[in-house]
Each structure stands twice: as C-alpha cells, then as structure tokens.
Coordinates of N, CA and C in Angstrom, one line a residue:
X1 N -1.0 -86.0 -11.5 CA -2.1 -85.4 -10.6 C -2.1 -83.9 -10.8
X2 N -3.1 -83.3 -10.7 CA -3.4 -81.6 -10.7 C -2.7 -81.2 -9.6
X3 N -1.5 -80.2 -9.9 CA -1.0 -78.9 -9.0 C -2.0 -78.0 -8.9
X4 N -2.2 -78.2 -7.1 CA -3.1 -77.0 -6.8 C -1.9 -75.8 -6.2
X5 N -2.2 -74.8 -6.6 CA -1.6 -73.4 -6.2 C -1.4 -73.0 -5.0
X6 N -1.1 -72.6 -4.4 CA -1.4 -72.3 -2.3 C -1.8 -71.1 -2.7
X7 N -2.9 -70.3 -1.6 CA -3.7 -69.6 -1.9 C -2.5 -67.9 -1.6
X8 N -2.4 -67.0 -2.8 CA -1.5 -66.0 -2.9 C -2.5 -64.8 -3.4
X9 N -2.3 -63.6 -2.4 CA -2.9 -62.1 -3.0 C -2.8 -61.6 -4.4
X10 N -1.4 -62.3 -4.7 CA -0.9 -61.5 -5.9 C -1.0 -62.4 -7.1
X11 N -1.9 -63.2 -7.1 CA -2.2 -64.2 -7.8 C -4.1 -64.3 -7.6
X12 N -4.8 -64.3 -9.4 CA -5.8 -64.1 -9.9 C -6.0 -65.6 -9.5
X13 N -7.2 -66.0 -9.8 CA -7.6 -67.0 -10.4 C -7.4 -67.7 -11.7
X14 N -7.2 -66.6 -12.9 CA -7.4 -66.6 -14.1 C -5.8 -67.0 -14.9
X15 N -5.6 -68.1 -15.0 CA -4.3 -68.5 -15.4 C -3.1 -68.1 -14.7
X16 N -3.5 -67.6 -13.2 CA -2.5 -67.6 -12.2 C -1.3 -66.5 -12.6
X17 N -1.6 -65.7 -13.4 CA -0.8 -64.4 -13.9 C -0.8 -63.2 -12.5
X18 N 0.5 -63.0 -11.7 CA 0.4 -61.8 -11.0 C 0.1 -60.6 -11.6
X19 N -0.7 -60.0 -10.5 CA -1.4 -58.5 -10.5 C -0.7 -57.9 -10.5
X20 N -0.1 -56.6 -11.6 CA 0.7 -55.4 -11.2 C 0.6 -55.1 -9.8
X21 N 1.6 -54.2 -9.6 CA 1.5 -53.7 -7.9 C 2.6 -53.2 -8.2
X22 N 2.4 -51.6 -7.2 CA 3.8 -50.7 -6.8 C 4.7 -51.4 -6.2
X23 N 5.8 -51.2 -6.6 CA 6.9 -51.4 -5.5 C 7.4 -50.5 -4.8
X24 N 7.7 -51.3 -2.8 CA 7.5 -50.4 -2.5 C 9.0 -49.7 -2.1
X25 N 9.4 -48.6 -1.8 CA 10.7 -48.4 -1.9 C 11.7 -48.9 -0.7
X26 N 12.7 -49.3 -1.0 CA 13.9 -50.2 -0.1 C 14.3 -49.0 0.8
X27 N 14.2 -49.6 2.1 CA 14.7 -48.5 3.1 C 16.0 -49.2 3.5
X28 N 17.3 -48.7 3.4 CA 18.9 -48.9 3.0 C 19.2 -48.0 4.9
X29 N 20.0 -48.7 5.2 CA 20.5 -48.2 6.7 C 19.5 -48.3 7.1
X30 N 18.6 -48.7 7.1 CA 17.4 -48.7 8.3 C 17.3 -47.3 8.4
X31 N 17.4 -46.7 7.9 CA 16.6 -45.0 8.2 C 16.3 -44.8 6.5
X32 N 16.3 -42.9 6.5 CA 15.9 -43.2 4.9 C 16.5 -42.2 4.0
X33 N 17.9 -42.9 4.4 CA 19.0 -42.7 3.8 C 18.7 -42.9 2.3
X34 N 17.7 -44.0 1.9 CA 17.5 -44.2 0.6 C 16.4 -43.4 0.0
X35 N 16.0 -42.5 0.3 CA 14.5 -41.5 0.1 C 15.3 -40.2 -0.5
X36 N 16.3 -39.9 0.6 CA 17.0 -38.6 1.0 C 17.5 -37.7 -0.4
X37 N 17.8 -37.1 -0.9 CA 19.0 -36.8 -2.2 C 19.3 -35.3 -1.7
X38 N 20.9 -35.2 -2.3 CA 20.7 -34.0 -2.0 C 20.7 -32.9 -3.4
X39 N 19.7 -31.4 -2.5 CA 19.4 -30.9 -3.6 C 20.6 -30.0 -4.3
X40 N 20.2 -29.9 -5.8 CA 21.6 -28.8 -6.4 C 21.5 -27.5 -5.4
X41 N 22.9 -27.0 -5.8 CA 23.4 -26.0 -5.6 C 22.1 -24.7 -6.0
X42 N 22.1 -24.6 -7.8 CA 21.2 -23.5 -7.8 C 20.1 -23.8 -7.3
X43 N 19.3 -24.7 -7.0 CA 18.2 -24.7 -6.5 C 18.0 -24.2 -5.3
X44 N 18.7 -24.5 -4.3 CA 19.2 -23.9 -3.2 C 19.1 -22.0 -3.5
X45 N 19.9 -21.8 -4.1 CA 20.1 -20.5 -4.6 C 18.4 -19.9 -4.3
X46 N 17.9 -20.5 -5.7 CA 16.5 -20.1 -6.1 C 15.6 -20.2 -4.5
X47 N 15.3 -21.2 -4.2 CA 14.8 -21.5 -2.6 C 15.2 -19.8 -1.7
X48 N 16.4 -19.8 -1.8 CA 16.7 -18.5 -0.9 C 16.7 -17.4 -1.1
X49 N 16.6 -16.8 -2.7 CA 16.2 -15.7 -2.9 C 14.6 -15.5 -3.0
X50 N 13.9 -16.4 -2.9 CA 12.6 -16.5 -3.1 C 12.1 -15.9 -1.8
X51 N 12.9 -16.8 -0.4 CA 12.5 -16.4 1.0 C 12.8 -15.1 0.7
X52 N 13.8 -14.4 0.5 CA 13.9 -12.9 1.0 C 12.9 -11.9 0.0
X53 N 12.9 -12.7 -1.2 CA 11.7 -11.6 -2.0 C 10.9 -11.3 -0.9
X54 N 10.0 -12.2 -0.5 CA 9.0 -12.7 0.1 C 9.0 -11.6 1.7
X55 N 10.4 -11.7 1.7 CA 10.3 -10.6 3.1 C 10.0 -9.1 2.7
X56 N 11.1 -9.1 1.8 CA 10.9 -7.5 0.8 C 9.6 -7.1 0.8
X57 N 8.4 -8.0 -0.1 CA 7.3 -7.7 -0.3 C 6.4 -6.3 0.8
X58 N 6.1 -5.6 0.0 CA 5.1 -4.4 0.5 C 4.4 -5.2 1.3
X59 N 3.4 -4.6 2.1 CA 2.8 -4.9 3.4 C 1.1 -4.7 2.7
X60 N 0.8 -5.9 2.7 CA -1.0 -4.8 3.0 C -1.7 -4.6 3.8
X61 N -3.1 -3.9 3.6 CA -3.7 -3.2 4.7 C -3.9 -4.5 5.4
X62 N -4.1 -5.9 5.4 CA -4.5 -6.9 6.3 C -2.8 -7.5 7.0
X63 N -1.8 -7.3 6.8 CA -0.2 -7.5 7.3 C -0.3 -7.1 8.5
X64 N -0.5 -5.9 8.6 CA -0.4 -5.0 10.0 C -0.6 -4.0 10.3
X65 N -1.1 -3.5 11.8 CA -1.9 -2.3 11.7 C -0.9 -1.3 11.7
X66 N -1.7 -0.4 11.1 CA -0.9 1.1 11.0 C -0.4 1.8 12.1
X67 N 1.0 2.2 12.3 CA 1.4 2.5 13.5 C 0.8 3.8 14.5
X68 N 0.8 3.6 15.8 CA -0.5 4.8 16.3 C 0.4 6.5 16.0
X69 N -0.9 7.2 16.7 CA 0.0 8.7 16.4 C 1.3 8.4 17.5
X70 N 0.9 8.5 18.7 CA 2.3 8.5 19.0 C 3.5 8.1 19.4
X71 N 3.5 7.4 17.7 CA 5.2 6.7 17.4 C 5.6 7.5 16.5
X72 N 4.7 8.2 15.9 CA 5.0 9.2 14.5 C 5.6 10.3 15.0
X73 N 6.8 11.1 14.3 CA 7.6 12.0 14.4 C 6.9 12.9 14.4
X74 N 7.1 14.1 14.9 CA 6.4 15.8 15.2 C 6.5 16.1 13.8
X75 N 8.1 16.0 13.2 CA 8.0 16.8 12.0 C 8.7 15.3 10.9
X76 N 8.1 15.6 9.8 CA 8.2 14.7 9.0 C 8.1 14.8 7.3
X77 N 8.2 14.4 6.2 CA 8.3 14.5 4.9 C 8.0 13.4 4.3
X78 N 7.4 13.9 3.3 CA 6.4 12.5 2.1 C 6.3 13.0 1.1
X79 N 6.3 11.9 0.1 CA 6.6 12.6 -1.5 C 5.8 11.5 -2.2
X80 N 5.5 11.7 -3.3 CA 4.5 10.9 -4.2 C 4.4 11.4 -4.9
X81 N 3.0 10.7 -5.6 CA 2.0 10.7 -6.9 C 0.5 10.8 -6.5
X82 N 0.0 11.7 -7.0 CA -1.5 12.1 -6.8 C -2.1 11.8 -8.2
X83 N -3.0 11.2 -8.0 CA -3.9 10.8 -9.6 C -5.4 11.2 -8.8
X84 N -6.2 12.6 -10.1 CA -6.9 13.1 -9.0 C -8.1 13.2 -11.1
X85 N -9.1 12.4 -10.5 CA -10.1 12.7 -11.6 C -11.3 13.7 -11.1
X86 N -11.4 14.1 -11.4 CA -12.8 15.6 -11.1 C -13.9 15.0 -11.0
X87 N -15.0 15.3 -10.6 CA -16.3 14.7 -10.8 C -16.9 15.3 -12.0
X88 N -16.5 16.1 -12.1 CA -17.0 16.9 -13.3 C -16.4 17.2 -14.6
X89 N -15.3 16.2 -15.1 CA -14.2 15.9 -16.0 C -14.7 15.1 -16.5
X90 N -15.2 13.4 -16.2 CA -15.8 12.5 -17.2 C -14.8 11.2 -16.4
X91 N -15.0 10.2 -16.5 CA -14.2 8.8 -16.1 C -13.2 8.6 -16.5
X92 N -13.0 9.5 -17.6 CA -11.9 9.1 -18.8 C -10.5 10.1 -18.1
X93 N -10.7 11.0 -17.2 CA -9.5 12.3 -17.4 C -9.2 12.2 -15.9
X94 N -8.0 11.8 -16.0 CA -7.2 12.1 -14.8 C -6.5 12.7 -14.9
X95 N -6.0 13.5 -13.4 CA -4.4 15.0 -13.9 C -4.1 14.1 -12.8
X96 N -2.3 13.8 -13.1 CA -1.5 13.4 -12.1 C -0.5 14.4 -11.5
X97 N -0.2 14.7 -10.2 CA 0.5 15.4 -9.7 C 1.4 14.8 -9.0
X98 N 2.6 15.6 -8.9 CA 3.7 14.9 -8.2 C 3.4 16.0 -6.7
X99 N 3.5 15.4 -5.3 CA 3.7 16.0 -4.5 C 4.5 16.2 -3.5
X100 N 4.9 16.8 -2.5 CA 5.8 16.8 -1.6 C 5.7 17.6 -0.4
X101 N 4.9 16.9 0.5 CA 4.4 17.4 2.0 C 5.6 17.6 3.4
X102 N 5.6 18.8 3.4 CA 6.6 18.5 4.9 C 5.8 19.2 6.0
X103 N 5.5 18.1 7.0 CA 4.8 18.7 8.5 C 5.8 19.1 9.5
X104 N 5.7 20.2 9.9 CA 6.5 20.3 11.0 C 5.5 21.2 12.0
X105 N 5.5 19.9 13.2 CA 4.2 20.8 14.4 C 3.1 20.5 13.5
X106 N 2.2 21.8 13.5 CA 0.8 22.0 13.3 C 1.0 22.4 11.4
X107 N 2.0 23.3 11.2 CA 2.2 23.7 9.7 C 2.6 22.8 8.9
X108 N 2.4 22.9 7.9 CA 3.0 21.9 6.8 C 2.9 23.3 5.7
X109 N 4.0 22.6 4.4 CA 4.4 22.9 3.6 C 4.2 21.8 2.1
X110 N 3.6 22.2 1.1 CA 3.0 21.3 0.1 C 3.2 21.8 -1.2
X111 N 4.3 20.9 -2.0 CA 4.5 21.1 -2.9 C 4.0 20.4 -4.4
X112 N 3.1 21.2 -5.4 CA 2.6 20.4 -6.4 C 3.1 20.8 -7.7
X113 N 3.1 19.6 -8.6 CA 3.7 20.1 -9.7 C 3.1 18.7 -10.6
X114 N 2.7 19.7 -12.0 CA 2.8 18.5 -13.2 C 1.0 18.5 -13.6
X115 N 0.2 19.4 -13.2 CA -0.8 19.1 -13.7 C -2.2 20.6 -14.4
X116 N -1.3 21.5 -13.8 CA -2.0 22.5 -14.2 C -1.1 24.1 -14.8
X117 N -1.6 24.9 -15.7 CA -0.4 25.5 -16.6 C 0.1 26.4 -15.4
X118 N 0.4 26.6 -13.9 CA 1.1 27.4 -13.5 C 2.1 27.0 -13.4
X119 N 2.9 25.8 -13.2 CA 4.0 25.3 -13.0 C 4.0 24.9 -11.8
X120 N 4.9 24.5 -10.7 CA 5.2 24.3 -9.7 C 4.7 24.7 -8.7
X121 N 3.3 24.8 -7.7 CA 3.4 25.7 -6.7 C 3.2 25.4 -5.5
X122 N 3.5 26.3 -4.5 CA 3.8 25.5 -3.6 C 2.7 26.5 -1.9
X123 N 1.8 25.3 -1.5 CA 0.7 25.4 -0.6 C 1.7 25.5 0.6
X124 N 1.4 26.7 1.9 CA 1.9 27.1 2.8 C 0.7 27.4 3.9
X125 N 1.5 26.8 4.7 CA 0.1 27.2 6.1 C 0.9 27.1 6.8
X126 N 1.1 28.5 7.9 CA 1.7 29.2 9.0 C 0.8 29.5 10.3
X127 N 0.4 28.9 11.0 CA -0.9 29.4 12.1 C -2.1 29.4 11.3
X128 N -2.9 30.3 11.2 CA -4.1 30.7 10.7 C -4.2 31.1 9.2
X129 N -2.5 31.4 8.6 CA -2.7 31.8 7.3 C -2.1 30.9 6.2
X130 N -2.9 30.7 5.3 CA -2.4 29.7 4.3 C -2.0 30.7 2.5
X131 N -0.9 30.4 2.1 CA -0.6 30.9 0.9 C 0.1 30.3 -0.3
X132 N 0.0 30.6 -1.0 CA 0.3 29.9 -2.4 C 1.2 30.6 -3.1
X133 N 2.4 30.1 -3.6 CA 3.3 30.8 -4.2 C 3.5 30.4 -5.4
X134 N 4.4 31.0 -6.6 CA 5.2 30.0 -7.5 C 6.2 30.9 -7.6
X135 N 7.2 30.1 -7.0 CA 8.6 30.6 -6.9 C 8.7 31.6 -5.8
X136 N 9.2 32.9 -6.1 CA 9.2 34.3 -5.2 C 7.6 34.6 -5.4
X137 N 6.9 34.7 -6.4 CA 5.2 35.3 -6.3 C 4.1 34.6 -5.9
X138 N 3.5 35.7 -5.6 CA 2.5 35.2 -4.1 C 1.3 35.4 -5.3
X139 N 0.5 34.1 -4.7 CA -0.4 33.7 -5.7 C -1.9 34.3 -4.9
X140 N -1.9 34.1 -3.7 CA -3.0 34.6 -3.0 C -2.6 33.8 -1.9
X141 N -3.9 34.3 -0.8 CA -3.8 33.6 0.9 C -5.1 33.6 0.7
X142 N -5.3 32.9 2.5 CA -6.6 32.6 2.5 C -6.6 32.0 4.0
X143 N -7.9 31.7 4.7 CA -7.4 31.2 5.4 C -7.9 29.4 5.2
X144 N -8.2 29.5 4.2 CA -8.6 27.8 4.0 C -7.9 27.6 2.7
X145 N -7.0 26.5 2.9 CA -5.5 26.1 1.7 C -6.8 25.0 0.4
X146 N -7.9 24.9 1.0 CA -8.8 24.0 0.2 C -9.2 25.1 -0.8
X147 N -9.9 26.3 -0.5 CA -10.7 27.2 -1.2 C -9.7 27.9 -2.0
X148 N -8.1 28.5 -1.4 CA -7.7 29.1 -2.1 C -6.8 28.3 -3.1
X149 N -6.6 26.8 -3.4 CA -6.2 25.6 -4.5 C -7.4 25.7 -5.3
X150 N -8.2 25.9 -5.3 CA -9.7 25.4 -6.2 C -9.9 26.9 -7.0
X151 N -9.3 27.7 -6.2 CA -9.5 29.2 -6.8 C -8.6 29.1 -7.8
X152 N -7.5 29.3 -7.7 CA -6.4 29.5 -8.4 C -6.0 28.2 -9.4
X153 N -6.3 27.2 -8.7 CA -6.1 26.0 -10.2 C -7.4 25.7 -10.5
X154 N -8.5 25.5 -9.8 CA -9.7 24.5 -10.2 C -9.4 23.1 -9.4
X155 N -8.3 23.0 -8.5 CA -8.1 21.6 -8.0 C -9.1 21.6 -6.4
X156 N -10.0 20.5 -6.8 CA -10.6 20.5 -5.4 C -9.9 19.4 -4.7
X157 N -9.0 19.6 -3.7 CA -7.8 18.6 -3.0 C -8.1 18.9 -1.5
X158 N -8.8 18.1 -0.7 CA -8.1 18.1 0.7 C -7.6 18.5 1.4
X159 N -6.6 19.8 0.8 CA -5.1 20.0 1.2 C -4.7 19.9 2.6
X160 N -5.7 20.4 3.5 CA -5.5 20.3 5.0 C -5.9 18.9 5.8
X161 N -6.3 17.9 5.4 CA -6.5 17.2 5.9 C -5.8 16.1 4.9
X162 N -4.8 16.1 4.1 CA -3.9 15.3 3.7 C -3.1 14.5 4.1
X163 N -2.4 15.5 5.1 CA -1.0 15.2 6.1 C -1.5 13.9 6.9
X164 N -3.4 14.2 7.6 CA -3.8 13.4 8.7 C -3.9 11.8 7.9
X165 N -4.2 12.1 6.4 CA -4.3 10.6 5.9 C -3.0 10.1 5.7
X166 N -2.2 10.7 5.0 CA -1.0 10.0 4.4 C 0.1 9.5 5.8
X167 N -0.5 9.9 7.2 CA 0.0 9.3 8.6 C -0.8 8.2 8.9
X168 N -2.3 8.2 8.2 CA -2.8 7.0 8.7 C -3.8 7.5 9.5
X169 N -4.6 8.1 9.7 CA -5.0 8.9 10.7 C -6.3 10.0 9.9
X170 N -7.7 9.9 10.9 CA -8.2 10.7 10.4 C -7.5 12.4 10.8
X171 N -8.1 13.2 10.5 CA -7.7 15.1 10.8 C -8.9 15.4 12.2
X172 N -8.3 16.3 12.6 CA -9.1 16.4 14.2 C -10.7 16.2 13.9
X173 N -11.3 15.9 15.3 CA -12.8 16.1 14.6 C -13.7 17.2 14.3
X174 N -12.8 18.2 14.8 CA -14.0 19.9 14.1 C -13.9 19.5 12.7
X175 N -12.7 19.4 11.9 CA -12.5 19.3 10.4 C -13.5 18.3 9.9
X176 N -14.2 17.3 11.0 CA -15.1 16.2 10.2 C -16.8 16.6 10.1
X177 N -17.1 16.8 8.9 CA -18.8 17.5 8.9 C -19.3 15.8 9.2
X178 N -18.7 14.9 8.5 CA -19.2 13.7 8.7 C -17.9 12.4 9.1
X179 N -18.1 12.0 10.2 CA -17.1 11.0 10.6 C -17.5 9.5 11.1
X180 N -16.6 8.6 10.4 CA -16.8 7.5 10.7 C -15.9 6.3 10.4
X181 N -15.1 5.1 11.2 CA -14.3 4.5 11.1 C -14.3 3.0 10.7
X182 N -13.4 2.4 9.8 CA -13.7 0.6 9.8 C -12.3 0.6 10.0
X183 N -12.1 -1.0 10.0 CA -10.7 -1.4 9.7 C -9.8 -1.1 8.6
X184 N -10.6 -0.8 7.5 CA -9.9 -0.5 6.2 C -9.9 1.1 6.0
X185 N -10.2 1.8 6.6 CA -10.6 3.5 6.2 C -11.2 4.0 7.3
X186 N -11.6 5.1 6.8 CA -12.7 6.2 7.3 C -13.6 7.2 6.5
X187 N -14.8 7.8 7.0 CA -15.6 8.5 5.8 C -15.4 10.4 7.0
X188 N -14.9 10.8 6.3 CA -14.4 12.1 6.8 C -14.5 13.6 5.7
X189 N -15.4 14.6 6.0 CA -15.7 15.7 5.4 C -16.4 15.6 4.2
X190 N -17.2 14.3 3.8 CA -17.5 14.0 3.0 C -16.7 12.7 2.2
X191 N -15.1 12.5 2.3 CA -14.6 11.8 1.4 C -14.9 10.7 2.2
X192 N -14.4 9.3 1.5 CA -14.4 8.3 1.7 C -13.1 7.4 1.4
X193 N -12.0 7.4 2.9 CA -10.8 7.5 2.3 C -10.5 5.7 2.7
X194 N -9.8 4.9 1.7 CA -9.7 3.8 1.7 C -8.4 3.4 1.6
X195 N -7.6 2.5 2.7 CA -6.1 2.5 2.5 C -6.0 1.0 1.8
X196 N -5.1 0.8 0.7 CA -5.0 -0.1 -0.1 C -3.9 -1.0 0.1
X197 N -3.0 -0.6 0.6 CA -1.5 -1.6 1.2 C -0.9 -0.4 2.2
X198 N -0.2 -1.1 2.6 CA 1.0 -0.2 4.0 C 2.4 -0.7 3.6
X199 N 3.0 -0.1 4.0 CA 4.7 0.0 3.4 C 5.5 0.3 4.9
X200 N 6.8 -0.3 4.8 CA 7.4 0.0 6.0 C 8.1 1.3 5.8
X201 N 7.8 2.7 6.0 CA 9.3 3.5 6.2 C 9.5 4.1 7.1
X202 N 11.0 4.3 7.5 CA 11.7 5.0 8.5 C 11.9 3.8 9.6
X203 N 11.2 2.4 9.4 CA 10.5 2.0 10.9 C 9.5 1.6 11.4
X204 N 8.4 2.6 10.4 CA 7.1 2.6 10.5 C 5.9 2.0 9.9
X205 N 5.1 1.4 10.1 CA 4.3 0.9 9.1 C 3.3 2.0 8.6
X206 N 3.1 2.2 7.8 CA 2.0 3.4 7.3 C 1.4 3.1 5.7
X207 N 0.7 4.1 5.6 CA 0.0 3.4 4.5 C 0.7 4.1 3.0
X208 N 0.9 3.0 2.1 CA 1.5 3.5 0.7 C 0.9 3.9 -0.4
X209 N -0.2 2.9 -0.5 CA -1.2 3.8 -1.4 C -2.6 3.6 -0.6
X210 N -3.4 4.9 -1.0 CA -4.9 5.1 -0.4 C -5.3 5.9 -1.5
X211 N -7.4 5.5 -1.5 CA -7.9 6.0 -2.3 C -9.1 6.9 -1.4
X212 N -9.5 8.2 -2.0 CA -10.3 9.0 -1.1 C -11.6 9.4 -2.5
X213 N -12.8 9.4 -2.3 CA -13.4 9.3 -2.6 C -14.9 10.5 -2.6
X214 N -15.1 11.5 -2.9 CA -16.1 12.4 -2.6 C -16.7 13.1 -3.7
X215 N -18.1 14.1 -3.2 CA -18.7 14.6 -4.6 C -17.8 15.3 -5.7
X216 N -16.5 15.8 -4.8 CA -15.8 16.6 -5.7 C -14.8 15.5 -7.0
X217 N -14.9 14.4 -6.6 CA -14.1 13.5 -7.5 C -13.2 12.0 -6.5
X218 N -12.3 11.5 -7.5 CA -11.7 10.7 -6.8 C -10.4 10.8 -7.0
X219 N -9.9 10.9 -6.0 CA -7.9 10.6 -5.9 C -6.9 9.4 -5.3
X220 N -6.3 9.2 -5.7 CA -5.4 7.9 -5.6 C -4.0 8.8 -5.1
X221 N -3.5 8.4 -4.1 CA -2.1 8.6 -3.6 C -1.4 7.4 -3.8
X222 N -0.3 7.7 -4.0 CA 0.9 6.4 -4.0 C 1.7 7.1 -3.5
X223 N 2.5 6.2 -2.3 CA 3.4 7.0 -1.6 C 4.9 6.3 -1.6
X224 N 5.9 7.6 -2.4 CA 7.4 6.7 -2.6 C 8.2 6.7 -1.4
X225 N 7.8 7.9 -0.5 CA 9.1 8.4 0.5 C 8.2 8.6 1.8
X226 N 8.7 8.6 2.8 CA 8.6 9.1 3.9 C 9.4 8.8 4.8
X227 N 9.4 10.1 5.6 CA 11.1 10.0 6.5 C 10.5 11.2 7.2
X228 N 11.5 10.7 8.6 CA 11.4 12.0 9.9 C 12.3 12.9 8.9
X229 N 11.4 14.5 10.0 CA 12.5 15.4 9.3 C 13.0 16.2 10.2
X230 N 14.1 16.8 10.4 CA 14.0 17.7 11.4 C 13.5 19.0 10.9

C-alpha cells in the first residue's frame, strides 16, 4: 500500500526533501549563558581608550554655550594664531601672526609677531592712550590702537575689540556702528564674527577658533592658551 506522509512545514511536496532553515541557537542554563563570550583583553583596552578620546574631544559651537561675562576673570591672557588675508591682497595671500593678549581691567596689552618687517611689536592701551612699541622704541600713539596698527604696518585688525571676541562676547555697544546677534556669532563694526568650535580652558568654555569677516579682509583666530592672570 502507498505511505502517506503526515502533514510537516519542513517538508515540500516535491519528493519530500526538507527546506533549509536556520538553526535556532541552544539556550544552555536556561539563561544565555550560551550567547554570552567573553570579550579579549585588548579589546577591552581599545573600547576604553576610545571612551576617553571621545571625552578629550574639543567642544563645538553646538556642545555648549559660551560661558557668560560674569564667570570670566577681570584680568586674563590668550595666545594664538591669527591668519589675516587683506581685501585688497587677492584670495591667494595670507600673513599669519602669532599673538599674545593680556587684559587686565579695561587695558590690555597685545603682542604681534611673524608677519610684517618690523619684528615683534607690541600694541598698548593705558586709559585713553594707546601705543606701539618694538622693544624700548616707541613707534607712535594714538588714541585708536586700530588707526595707529594700519598706520605703521598696513594691518587693518580689530585690535580693540579683539579681547571682547576671543571672551566670546561682543565689545560695548558705542564701539558697534552696526550690531547684531545669532546663536553662532555676531555682526559688529562692520565685521562679521563667526565662532567655529569652543574649547575648555581654565574651567571655562570659550571659543577656540572664530572667523571675522569685513570690507577690510578676513581673519581666522585659533586659540592655544587661555588662562586667568593676575
């Protein structure tokens, strides 16, 4: 007589050959003790130096907001790289300066070097009078640190309203012919200053590189240092 088959999923019609299928995996102790492995050593390793890169990582402008004025120190110091192209140089020419700002109170002290043949010099503003030195010789005064840099090198720089960016912060509003604020920047005296990541120092979140933008050209700050000073 004909064997009929009992009716099975895993079984065709077609000469009664089973259908591949996954197998599915043995759960061993009733839990899943059989899934489980444990991982190597270096991998572990890898795994945890990766978490702390990851903490290290610079901040960007979308991380966290810039900390207000008043958590920032009275008197303070910042050092960097200025990459400053002219408007009237070409796309192609940038002068990079190395700088080094110390605010204390209302004055600051501004040191530039590395882009134009005087050597080193260094921007001073005392109350109302601002002067330029290299070394012991007085290069001229003035009472605007903007007019009397542009005089003496050809650098058209900000100088007085630097300090207010490189804190995060526009410069009071008399200094603004034109003012105005977003999340990412501000448009102030004409520039258009844009902060690109923020960095933790001393404590503080502030911004590490910013770009500023106006008829007179464009400049890029990158900021290595900053620290309270007394």
């Amino acid at each position: 007589s004909k064997i009929v088959q009992p009716y099975n999923r895993w079984y065709t019609g077609k000469a009664n050959r089973p259908v591949a299928h996954r197998a599915r995996p043995v759960m061993r102790g009733g839990n899943l003790g059989g899934l489980l492995r444990p991982i190597p050593a270096k991998r572990c390793v890898v795994l945890v130096l990766a978490m702390l890169m990851a903490n290290c990582a610079p901040l960007t402008r979308h991380d966290a907001p810039i900390d207000t004025v008043s958590q920032l120190p009275e008197n303070w110091l910042s050092a960097g790289k200025i990459a400053l192209q002219p408007s009237t140089t070409g796309a192609s020419i940038n002068r990079v300066l190395r700088y080094r700002l110390q605010q204390r109170g209302e004055d600051f002290t501004l040191r530039l070097s590395g882009a134009f043949g005087l050597g080193a010099v260094l921007v001073e503003q005392q109350g109302d009078r601002v002067t330029m030195r290299r070394g012991d010789e007085l290069l001229g005064d003035a009472e605007s640190s903007e007019a009397l840099l542009e005089q003496l090198t050809g650098l058209a720089l900000p100088v007085s309203l630097l300090r207010y960016w490189l804190s995060g912060r526009p410069g009071p509003t008399d200094q603004a012919a034109v003012f105005s604020r977003s999340a990412s920047g501000f448009e102030q005296a004409g520039w258009t200053v844009a902060y690109l990541s923020l960095g933790l120092f001393d404590g503080l979140t502030l911004p590490r590189k910013l770009r500023a933008q106006g008829e007179q050209g464009k400049l890029t700050i990158v900021v290595s240092e900053w620290q309270a000073a007394r």
